[in-house]
Tab-separated table of C-alpha atoms and ligand atoms in Angstrom:
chain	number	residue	atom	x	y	z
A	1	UNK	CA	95.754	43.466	83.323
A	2	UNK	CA	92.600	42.275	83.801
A	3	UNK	CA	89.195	44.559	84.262
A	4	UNK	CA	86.149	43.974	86.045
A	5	UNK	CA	84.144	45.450	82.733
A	6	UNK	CA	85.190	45.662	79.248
A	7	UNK	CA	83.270	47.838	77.289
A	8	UNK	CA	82.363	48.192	73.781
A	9	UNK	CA	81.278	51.097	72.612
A	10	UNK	CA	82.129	54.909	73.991
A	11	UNK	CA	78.908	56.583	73.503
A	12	UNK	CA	76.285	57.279	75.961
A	13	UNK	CA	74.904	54.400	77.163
A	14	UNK	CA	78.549	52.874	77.361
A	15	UNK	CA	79.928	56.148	79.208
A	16	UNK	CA	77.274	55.945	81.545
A	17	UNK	CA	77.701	52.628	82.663
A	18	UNK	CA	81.622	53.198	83.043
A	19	UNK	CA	80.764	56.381	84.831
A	20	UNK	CA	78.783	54.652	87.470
A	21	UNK	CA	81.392	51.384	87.442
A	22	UNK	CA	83.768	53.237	88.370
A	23	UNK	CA	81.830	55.278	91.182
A	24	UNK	CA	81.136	51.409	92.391
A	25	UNK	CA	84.550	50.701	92.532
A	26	UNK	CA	84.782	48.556	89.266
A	27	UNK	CA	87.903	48.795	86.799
A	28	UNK	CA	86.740	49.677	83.398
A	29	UNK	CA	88.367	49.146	79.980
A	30	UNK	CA	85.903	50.883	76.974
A	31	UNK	CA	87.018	50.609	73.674
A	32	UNK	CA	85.750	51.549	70.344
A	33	UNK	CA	86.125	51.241	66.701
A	34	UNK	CA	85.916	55.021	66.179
A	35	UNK	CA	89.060	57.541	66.308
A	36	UNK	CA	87.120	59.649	68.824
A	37	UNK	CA	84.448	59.162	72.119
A	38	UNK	CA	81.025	59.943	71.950
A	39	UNK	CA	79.232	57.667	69.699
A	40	UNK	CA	76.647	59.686	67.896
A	41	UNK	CA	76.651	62.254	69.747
A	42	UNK	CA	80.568	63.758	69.013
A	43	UNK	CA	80.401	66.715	68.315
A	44	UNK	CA	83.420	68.485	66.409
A	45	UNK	CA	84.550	72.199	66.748
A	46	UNK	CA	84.733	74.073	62.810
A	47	UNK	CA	84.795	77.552	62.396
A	48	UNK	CA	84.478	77.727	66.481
A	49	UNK	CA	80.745	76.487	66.111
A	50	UNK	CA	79.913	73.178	67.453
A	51	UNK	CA	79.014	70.794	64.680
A	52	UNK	CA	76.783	67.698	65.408
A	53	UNK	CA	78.895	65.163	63.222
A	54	UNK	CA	76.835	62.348	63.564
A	55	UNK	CA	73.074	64.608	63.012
A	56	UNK	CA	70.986	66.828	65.460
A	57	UNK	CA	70.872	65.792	68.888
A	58	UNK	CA	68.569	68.102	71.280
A	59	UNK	CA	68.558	67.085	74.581
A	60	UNK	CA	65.033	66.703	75.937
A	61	UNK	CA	63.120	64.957	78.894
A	62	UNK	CA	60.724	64.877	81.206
A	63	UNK	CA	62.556	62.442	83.602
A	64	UNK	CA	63.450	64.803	86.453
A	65	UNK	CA	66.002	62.194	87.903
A	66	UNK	CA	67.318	62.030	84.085
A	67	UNK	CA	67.771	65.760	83.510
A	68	UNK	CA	69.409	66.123	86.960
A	69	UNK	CA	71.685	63.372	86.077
A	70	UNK	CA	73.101	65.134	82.726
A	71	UNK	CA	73.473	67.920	84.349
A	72	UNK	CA	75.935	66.918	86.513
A	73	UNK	CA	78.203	66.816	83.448
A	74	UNK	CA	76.990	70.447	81.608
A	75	UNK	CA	75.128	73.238	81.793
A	76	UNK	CA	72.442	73.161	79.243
A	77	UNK	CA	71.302	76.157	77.086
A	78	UNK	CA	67.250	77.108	76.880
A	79	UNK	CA	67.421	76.199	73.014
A	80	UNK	CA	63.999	74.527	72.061
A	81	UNK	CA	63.392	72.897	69.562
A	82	UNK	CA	61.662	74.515	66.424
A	83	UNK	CA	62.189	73.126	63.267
A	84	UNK	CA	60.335	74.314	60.140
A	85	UNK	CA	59.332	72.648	56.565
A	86	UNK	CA	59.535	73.313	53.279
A	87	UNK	CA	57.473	71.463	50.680
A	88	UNK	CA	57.747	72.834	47.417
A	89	UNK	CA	57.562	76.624	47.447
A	90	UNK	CA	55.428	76.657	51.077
A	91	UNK	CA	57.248	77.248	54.287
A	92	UNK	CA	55.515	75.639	57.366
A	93	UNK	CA	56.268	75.379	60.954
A	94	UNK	CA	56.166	72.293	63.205
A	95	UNK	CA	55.301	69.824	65.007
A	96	UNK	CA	51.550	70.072	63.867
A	97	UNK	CA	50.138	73.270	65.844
A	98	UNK	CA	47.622	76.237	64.772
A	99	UNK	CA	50.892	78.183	63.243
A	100	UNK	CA	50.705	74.862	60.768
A	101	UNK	CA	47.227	74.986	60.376
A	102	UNK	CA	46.835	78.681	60.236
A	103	UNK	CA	49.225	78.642	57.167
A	104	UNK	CA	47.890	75.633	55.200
A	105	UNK	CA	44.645	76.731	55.437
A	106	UNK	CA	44.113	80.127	56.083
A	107	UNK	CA	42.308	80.165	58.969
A	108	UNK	CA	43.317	81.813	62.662
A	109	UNK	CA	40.876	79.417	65.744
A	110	UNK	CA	41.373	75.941	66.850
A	111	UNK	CA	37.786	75.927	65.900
A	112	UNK	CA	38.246	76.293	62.658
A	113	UNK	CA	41.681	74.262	62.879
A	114	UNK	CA	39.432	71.421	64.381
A	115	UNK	CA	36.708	71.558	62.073
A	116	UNK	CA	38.988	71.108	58.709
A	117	UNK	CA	41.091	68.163	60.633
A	118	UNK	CA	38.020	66.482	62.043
A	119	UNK	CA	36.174	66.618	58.396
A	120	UNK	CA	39.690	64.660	57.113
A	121	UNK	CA	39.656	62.549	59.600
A	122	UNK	CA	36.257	61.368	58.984
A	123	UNK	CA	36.664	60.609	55.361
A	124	UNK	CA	40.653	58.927	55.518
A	125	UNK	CA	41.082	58.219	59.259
A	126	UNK	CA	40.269	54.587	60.456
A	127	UNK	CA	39.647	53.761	64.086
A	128	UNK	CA	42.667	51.382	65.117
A	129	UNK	CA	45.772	52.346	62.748
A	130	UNK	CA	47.750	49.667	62.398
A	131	UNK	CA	50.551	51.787	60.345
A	132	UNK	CA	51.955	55.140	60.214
A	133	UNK	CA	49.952	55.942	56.964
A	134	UNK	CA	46.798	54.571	58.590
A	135	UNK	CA	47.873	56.508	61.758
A	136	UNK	CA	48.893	60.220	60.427
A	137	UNK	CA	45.696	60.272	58.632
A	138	UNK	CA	43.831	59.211	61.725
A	139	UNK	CA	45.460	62.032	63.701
A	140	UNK	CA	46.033	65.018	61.123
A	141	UNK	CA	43.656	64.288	57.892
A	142	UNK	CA	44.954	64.514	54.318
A	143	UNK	CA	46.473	67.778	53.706
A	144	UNK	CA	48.915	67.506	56.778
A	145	UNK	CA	49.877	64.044	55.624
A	146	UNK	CA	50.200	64.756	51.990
A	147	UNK	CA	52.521	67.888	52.439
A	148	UNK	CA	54.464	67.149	55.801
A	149	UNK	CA	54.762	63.861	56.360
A	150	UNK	CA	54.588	61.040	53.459
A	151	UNK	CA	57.369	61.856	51.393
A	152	UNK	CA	59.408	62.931	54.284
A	153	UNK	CA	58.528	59.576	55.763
A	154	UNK	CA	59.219	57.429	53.021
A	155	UNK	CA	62.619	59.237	52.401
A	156	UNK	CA	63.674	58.994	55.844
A	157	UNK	CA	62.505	55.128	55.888
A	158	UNK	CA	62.757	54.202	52.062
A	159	UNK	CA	59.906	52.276	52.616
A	160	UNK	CA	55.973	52.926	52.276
A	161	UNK	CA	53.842	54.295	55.248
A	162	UNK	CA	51.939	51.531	55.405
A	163	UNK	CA	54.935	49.470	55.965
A	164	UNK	CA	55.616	51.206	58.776
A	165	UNK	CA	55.369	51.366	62.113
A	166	UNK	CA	52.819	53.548	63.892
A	167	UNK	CA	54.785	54.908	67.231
A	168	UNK	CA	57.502	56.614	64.466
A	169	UNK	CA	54.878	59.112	64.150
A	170	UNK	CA	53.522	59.314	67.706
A	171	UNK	CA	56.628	61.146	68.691
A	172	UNK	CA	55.793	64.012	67.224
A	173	UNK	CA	53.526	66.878	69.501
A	174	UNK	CA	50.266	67.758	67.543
A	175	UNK	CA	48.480	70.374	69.354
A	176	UNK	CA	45.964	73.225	69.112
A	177	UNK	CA	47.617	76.072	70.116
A	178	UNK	CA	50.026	78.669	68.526
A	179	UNK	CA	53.716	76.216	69.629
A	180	UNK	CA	56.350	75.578	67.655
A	181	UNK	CA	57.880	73.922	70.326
A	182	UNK	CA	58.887	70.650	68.805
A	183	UNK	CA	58.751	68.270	72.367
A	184	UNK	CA	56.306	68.202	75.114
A	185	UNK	CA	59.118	67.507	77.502
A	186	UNK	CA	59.464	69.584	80.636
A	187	UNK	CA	62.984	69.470	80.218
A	188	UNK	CA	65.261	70.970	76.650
A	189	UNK	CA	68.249	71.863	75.811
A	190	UNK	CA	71.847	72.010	74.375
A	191	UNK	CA	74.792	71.345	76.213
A	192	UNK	CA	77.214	74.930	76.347
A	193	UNK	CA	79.935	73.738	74.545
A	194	UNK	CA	78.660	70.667	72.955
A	195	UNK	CA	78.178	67.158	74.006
A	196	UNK	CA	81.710	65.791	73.508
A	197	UNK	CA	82.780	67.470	76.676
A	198	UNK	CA	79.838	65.579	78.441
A	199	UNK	CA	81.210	61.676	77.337
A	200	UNK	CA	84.550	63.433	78.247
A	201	UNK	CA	83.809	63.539	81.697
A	202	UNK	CA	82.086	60.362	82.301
A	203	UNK	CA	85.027	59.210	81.140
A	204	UNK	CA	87.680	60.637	83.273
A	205	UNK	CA	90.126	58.598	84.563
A	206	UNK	CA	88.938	55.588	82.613
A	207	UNK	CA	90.896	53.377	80.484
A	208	UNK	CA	90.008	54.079	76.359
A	209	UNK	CA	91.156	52.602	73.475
A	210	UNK	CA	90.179	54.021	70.303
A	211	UNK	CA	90.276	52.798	67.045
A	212	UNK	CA	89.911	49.516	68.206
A	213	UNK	CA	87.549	46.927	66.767
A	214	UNK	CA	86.157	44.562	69.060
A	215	UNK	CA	86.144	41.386	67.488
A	216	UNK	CA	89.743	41.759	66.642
A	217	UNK	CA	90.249	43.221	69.971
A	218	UNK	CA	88.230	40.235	71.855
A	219	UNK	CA	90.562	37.321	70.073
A	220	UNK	CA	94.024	38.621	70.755
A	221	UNK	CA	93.063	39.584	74.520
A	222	UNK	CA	89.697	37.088	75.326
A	223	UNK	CA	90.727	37.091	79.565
A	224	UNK	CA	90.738	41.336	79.399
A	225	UNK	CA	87.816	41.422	81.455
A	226	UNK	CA	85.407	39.170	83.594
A	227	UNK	CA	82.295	40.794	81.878
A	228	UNK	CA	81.650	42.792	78.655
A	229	UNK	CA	78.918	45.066	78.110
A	230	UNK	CA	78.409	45.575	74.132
A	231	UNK	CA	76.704	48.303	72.420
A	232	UNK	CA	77.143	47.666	69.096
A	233	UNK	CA	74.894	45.747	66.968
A	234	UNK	CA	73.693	43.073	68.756
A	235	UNK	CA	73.100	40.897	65.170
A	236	UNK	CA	77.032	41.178	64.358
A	237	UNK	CA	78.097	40.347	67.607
A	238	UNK	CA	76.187	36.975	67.277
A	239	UNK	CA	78.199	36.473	63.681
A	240	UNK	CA	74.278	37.437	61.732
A	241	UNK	CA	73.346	33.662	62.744
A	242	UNK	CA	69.925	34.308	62.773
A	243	UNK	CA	69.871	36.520	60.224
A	244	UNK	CA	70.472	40.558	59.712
A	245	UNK	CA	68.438	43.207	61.469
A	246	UNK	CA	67.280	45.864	59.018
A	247	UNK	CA	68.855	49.703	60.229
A	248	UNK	CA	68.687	53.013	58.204
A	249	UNK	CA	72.091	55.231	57.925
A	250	UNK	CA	72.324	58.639	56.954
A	251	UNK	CA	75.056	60.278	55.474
A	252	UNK	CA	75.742	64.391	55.978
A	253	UNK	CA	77.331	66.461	53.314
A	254	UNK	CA	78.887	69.531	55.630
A	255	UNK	CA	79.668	72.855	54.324
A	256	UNK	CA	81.275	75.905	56.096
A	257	UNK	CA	79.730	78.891	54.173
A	258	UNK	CA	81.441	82.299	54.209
A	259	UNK	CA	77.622	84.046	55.607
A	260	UNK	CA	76.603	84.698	58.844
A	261	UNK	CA	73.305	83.157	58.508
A	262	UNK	CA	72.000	80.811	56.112
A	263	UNK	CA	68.804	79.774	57.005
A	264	UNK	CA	67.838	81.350	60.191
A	265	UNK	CA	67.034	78.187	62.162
A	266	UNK	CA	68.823	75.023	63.297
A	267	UNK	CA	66.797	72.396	61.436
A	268	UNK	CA	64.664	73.070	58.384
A	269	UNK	CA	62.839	69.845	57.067
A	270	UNK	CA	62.956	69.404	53.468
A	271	UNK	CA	58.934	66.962	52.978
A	272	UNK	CA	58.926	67.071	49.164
A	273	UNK	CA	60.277	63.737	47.564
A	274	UNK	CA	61.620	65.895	45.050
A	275	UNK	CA	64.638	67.237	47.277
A	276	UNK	CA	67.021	64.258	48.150
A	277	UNK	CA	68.027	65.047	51.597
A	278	UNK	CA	65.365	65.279	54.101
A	279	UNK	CA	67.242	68.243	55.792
A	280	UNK	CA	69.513	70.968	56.406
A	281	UNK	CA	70.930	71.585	59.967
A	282	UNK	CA	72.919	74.630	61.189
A	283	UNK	CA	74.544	73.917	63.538
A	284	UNK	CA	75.372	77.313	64.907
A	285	UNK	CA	72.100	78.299	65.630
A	286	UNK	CA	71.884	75.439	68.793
A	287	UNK	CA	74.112	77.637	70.866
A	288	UNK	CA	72.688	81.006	69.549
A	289	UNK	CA	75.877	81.643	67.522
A	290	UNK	CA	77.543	85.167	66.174
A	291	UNK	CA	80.156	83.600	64.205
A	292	UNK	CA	81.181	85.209	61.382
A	293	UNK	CA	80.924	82.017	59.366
A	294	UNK	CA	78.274	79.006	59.256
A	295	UNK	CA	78.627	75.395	59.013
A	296	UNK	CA	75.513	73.527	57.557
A	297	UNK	CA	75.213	69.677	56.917
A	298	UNK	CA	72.603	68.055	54.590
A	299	UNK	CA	71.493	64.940	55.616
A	300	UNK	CA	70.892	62.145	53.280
A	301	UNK	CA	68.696	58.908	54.300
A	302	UNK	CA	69.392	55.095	53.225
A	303	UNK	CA	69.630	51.278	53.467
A	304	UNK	CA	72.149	50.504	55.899
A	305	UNK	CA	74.784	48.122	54.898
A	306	UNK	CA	77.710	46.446	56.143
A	307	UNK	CA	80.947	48.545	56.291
A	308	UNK	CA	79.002	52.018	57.058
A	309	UNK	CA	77.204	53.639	60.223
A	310	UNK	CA	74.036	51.844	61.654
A	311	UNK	CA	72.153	55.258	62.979
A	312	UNK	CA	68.168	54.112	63.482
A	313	UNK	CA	66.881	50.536	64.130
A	314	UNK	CA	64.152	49.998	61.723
A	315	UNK	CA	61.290	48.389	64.213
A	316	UNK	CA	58.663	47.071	61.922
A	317	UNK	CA	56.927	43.120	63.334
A	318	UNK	CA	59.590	41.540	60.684
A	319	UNK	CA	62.615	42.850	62.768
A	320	UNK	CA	61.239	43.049	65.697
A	321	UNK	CA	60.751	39.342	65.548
A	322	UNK	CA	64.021	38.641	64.766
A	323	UNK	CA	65.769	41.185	67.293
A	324	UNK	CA	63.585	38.700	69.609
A	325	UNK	CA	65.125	35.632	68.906
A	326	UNK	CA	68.889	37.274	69.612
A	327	UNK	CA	67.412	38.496	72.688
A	328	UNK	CA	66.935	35.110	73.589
A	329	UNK	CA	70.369	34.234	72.773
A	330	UNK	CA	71.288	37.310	75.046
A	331	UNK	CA	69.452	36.599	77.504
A	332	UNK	CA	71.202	33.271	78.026
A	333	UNK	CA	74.928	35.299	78.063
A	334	UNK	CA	76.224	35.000	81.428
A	335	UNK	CA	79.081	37.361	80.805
A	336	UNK	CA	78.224	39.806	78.510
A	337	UNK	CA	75.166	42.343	78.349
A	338	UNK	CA	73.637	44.558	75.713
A	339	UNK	CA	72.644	48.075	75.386
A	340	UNK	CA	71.740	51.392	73.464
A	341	UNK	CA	70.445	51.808	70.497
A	342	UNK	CA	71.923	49.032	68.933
A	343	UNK	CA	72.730	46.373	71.435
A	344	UNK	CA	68.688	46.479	72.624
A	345	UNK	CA	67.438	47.342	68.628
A	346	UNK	CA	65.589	50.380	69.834
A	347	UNK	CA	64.685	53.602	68.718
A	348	UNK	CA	65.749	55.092	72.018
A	349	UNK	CA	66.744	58.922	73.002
A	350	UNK	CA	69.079	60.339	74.793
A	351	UNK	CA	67.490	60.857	77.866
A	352	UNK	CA	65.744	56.881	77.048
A	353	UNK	CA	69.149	55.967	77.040
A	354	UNK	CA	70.631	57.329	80.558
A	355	UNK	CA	67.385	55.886	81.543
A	356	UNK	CA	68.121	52.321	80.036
A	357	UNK	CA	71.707	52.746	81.681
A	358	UNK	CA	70.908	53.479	85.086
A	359	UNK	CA	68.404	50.469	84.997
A	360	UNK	CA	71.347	48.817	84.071
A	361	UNK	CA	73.309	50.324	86.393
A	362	UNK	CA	71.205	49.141	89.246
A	363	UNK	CA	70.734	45.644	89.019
A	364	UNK	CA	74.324	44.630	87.137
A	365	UNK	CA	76.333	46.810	90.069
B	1	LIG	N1	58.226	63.356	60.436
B	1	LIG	C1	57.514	63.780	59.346
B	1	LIG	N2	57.747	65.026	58.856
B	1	LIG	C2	58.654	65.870	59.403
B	1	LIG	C3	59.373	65.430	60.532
B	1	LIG	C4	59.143	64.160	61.015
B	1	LIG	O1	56.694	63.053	58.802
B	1	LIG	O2	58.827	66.982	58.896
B	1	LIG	C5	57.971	61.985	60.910
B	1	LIG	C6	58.861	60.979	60.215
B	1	LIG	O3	58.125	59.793	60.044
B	1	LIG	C7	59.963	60.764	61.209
B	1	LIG	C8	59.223	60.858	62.529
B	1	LIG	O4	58.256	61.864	62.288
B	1	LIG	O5	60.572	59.501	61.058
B	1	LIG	C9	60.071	61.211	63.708
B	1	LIG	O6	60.758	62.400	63.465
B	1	LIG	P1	61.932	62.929	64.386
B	1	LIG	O7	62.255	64.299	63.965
B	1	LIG	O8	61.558	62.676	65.799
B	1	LIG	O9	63.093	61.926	63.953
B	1	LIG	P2	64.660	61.934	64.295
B	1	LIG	O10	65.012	63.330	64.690
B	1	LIG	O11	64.857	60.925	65.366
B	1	LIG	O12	65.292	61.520	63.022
């Protein structure tokens, strides 16, 4: 049998896209490498509490068309965001906001708030940051970037701040007001039931094969489909000919612990260099949960190598330049397209990725 699409990948962006095939009257085959749908955003039942597998996702956006879209295939909770962080033996809350600055300092006005960040900023800040370092000291002075966001940084990226990037850090809120809300988005929430179920239903009446690699896949059956749209890493598809894009993984050590409540919020940030993960999510506390039990993951940063999980595109000039010179190959492809996080090397959300699908959507159907 032949399809109109073949595609690689089962997570979002590739749901999505088969979603709105399908509603265009295309046949769809999606396959991936995995023994479940979802991508990175599976989510797996333990202990009746739904566990993020593959890390924290909170839904967020301030897309209208976007939110309306998702929500088509879930109702969404009103969890917000609010993740706190411990460095050493201090406990602060973030994003960067007066409950932050109130605790670091001892002080209660955005005056006073204002007058300690703008004295820091005077003395480390520069006027055009051209990398994070340069950037969080530009924005929140010394103390914030010493305590909350170097170490984390560098544990999350394993490389210097000044090696990186300066949007990493612009997605994080920094405000003067008493909110600990962690996204400016109109839009936030969790899924009821986890997001799974959501992929689930894009997917109905599709054709999936799990556990299916593609490039094994691709030579025993290369007529399966007229077109391919591939979401995996857009350097292995092209054999690394060019070279090898540079990603992060993250590995989660997950622990059901016989207590209710273990740390009383979903996400606590671990800044110090001296703690190896960067942090601890409990995952029970995105749907408000009662179980009797908890599960709680610690998440571990590093390299990425062949053989494991690519999880973050690492989008310093170096790479950027290089993800470049496959998009030119791409570009040239008459029959197969590229998306999500790792087909279009980008450091995309969810909501950036419906987004980046629809687009898709519209001029390919
Ligand atoms: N960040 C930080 N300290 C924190 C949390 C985040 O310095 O406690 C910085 C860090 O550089 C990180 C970036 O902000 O890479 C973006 O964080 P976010 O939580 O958005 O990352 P994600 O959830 O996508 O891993």
């Amino acid at each position: 049998m032949k399809y109109d699409y073949l595609i690689v990948g089962a997570g979002l962006y590739g749901a999505v896209f088969a979603y709105e095939a399908k509603k265009a009257g295309k046949t769809c085959l999606v396959i991936d490498k995995r023994a479940h749908i979802a991508g990175n955003i599976y989510c797996e039942n333990i202990e009746d509490i739904n566990v993020h597998k593959y890390g924290a996702h909170i839904f967020h956006t301030s897309n209208k068309e976007v939110w309306d879209y998702i929500n088509q295939f879930a109702e969404f909770n009103h969890y917000i965001n609010s993740p706190v962080a411990v460095y050493k033996d201090e406990l602060y809350n973030l994003p960067f906001n007066m409950n932050t600055f109130s605790k670091l300092w001892n002080i209660r006005t955005p005056e006073e708030a204002k007058e300690i960040i703008d004295k820091q900023r005077a003395e480390y800040g520069v006027e055009d940051p051209k990398n994070l370092e340069e950037q969080a000291l530009s924005l929140a002075g010394k103390d914030v970037y010493e305590k909350l966001i170097k170490e984390y940084t560098e544990k999350q990226w394993g490389r210097p701040c000044r090696e990186l990037p300066a949007f990493i850090i612009k997605r994080l809120p920094f405000r003067f007001i008493y909110d600990n809300n962690y996204f400016n988005d109109r839009y936030q929430g969790i899924p009821v039931g986890g997001y799974t179920k959501i992929v689930e239903k894009m997917l109905e009446g599709i054709d999936v094969k799990l556990n299916t690699d593609y490039f094994e896949f691709i030579k025993e059956n290369p007529d399966i489909a007229d077109k391919t749209l591939f979401t995996g890493m857009i350097d292995e598809f092209y054999g690394y000919k060019l070279g090898t894009l540079q990603y992060r993984t993250v590995r989660f050590e997950t622990e059901v612990l016989d207590c209710e409540n273990y740390q009383g919020n979903a996400v606590v940030n671990y800044t110090s260099h001296e703690v190896p993960f960067t942090r601890i999510i409990e995952h029970k506390h995105f749907e408000f949960g009662k179980q009797p039990k908890t599960v709680i993951s610690r998440e571990y940063s590093s390299e990425w190598k062949p053989g494991i999980e690519p999880y973050y595109p690492i989008n310093n000039d170096e790479n950027n330049e290089l993800f470049a010179k496959y998009r030119e190959l791409a570009d040239k492809e008459e029959k197969v397209i590229f998306g999500g996080r790792l087909g279009n090397y980008k450091y995309y959300d969810m909501d950036k990725v419906i987004e980046a699908a629809l687009e898709m959507v519209k001029t390919e159907l």
